[in-house]
Every structure is written in C-alpha cells, then in structure tokens.
Amino acid sequence: MERMVRYLATKRSESGLRMASPFC
C-alpha cells in the first residue's frame, strides 16, 4: 500500500495538490 500512497502523493505533488492529499 505504501507504493500506491507514494505514487498518488507524487501525482498530487505534480498537480500542486500536495496539501490536499489525504495521505499527508
């Protein structure tokens, strides 16, 4: 699951929604 979280976090970070990420 950590891989998926990291993948989603990276995708969101690219979109500038890192703060909106529920994993943060």
Tab-separated table of N, CA and C in Angstrom:
chain	number	residue	atom	x	y	z
A	1	MET	N	0.839	-1.200	0.000
A	1	MET	CA	0.000	0.000	0.000
A	1	MET	C	0.878	1.256	0.000
A	2	GLU	N	2.044	1.144	0.582
A	2	GLU	CA	2.931	2.313	0.639
A	2	GLU	C	3.288	2.787	-0.769
A	3	ARG	N	3.425	1.825	-1.675
A	3	ARG	CA	3.780	2.199	-3.055
A	3	ARG	C	2.674	3.031	-3.679
A	4	MET	N	1.442	2.621	-3.436
A	4	MET	CA	0.310	3.346	-4.011
A	4	MET	C	0.238	4.759	-3.421
A	5	VAL	N	0.476	4.835	-2.109
A	5	VAL	CA	0.419	6.141	-1.442
A	5	VAL	C	1.487	7.064	-2.016
A	6	ARG	N	2.670	6.512	-2.202
A	6	ARG	CA	3.767	7.338	-2.739
A	6	ARG	C	3.447	7.768	-4.156
A	7	TYR	N	2.875	6.852	-4.924
A	7	TYR	CA	2.525	7.165	-6.317
A	7	TYR	C	1.488	8.280	-6.366
A	8	LEU	N	0.462	8.151	-5.537
A	8	LEU	CA	-0.592	9.174	-5.503
A	8	LEU	C	-0.030	10.493	-4.990
A	9	ALA	N	0.830	10.422	-4.006
A	9	ALA	CA	1.420	11.640	-3.439
A	9	ALA	C	2.240	12.364	-4.505
A	10	THR	N	2.970	11.597	-5.295
A	10	THR	CA	3.786	12.205	-6.349
A	10	THR	C	2.902	12.829	-7.409
A	11	LYS	N	1.836	12.123	-7.759
A	11	LYS	CA	0.909	12.653	-8.781
A	11	LYS	C	0.285	13.951	-8.286
A	12	ARG	N	-0.133	13.940	-7.028
A	12	ARG	CA	-0.774	15.141	-6.476
A	12	ARG	C	0.253	16.267	-6.357
A	13	SER	N	1.472	15.921	-5.997
A	13	SER	CA	2.513	16.937	-5.835
A	13	SER	C	2.748	17.642	-7.170
A	14	GLU	N	2.706	16.867	-8.253
A	14	GLU	CA	2.915	17.448	-9.582
A	14	GLU	C	1.789	18.416	-9.916
A	15	SER	N	0.604	18.131	-9.428
A	15	SER	CA	-0.548	18.987	-9.716
A	15	SER	C	-0.618	20.142	-8.718
A	16	GLY	N	0.266	20.122	-7.743
A	16	GLY	CA	0.278	21.198	-6.757
A	16	GLY	C	-0.819	21.007	-5.718
A	17	LEU	N	-1.273	19.751	-5.550
A	17	LEU	CA	-2.330	19.485	-4.568
A	17	LEU	C	-1.775	18.642	-3.425
A	18	ARG	N	-0.498	18.810	-3.173
A	18	ARG	CA	0.150	18.010	-2.136
A	18	ARG	C	-0.543	18.233	-0.784
A	19	MET	N	-0.955	19.459	-0.530
A	19	MET	CA	-1.599	19.771	0.745
A	19	MET	C	-2.991	19.147	0.791
A	20	ALA	N	-3.604	18.983	-0.374
A	20	ALA	CA	-4.956	18.422	-0.430
A	20	ALA	C	-4.912	16.899	-0.335
A	21	SER	N	-3.703	16.348	-0.386
A	21	SER	CA	-3.585	14.888	-0.313
A	21	SER	C	-4.005	14.365	1.059
A	22	PRO	N	-4.916	13.403	1.100
A	22	PRO	CA	-5.380	12.833	2.367
A	22	PRO	C	-4.308	11.978	3.034
A	23	PHE	N	-3.233	11.678	2.296
A	23	PHE	CA	-2.173	10.833	2.848
A	23	PHE	C	-1.157	11.669	3.607
A	24	CYS	N	-1.201	12.982	3.397
A	24	CYS	CA	-0.216	13.850	4.022
A	24	CYS	C	-0.508	13.924	5.520
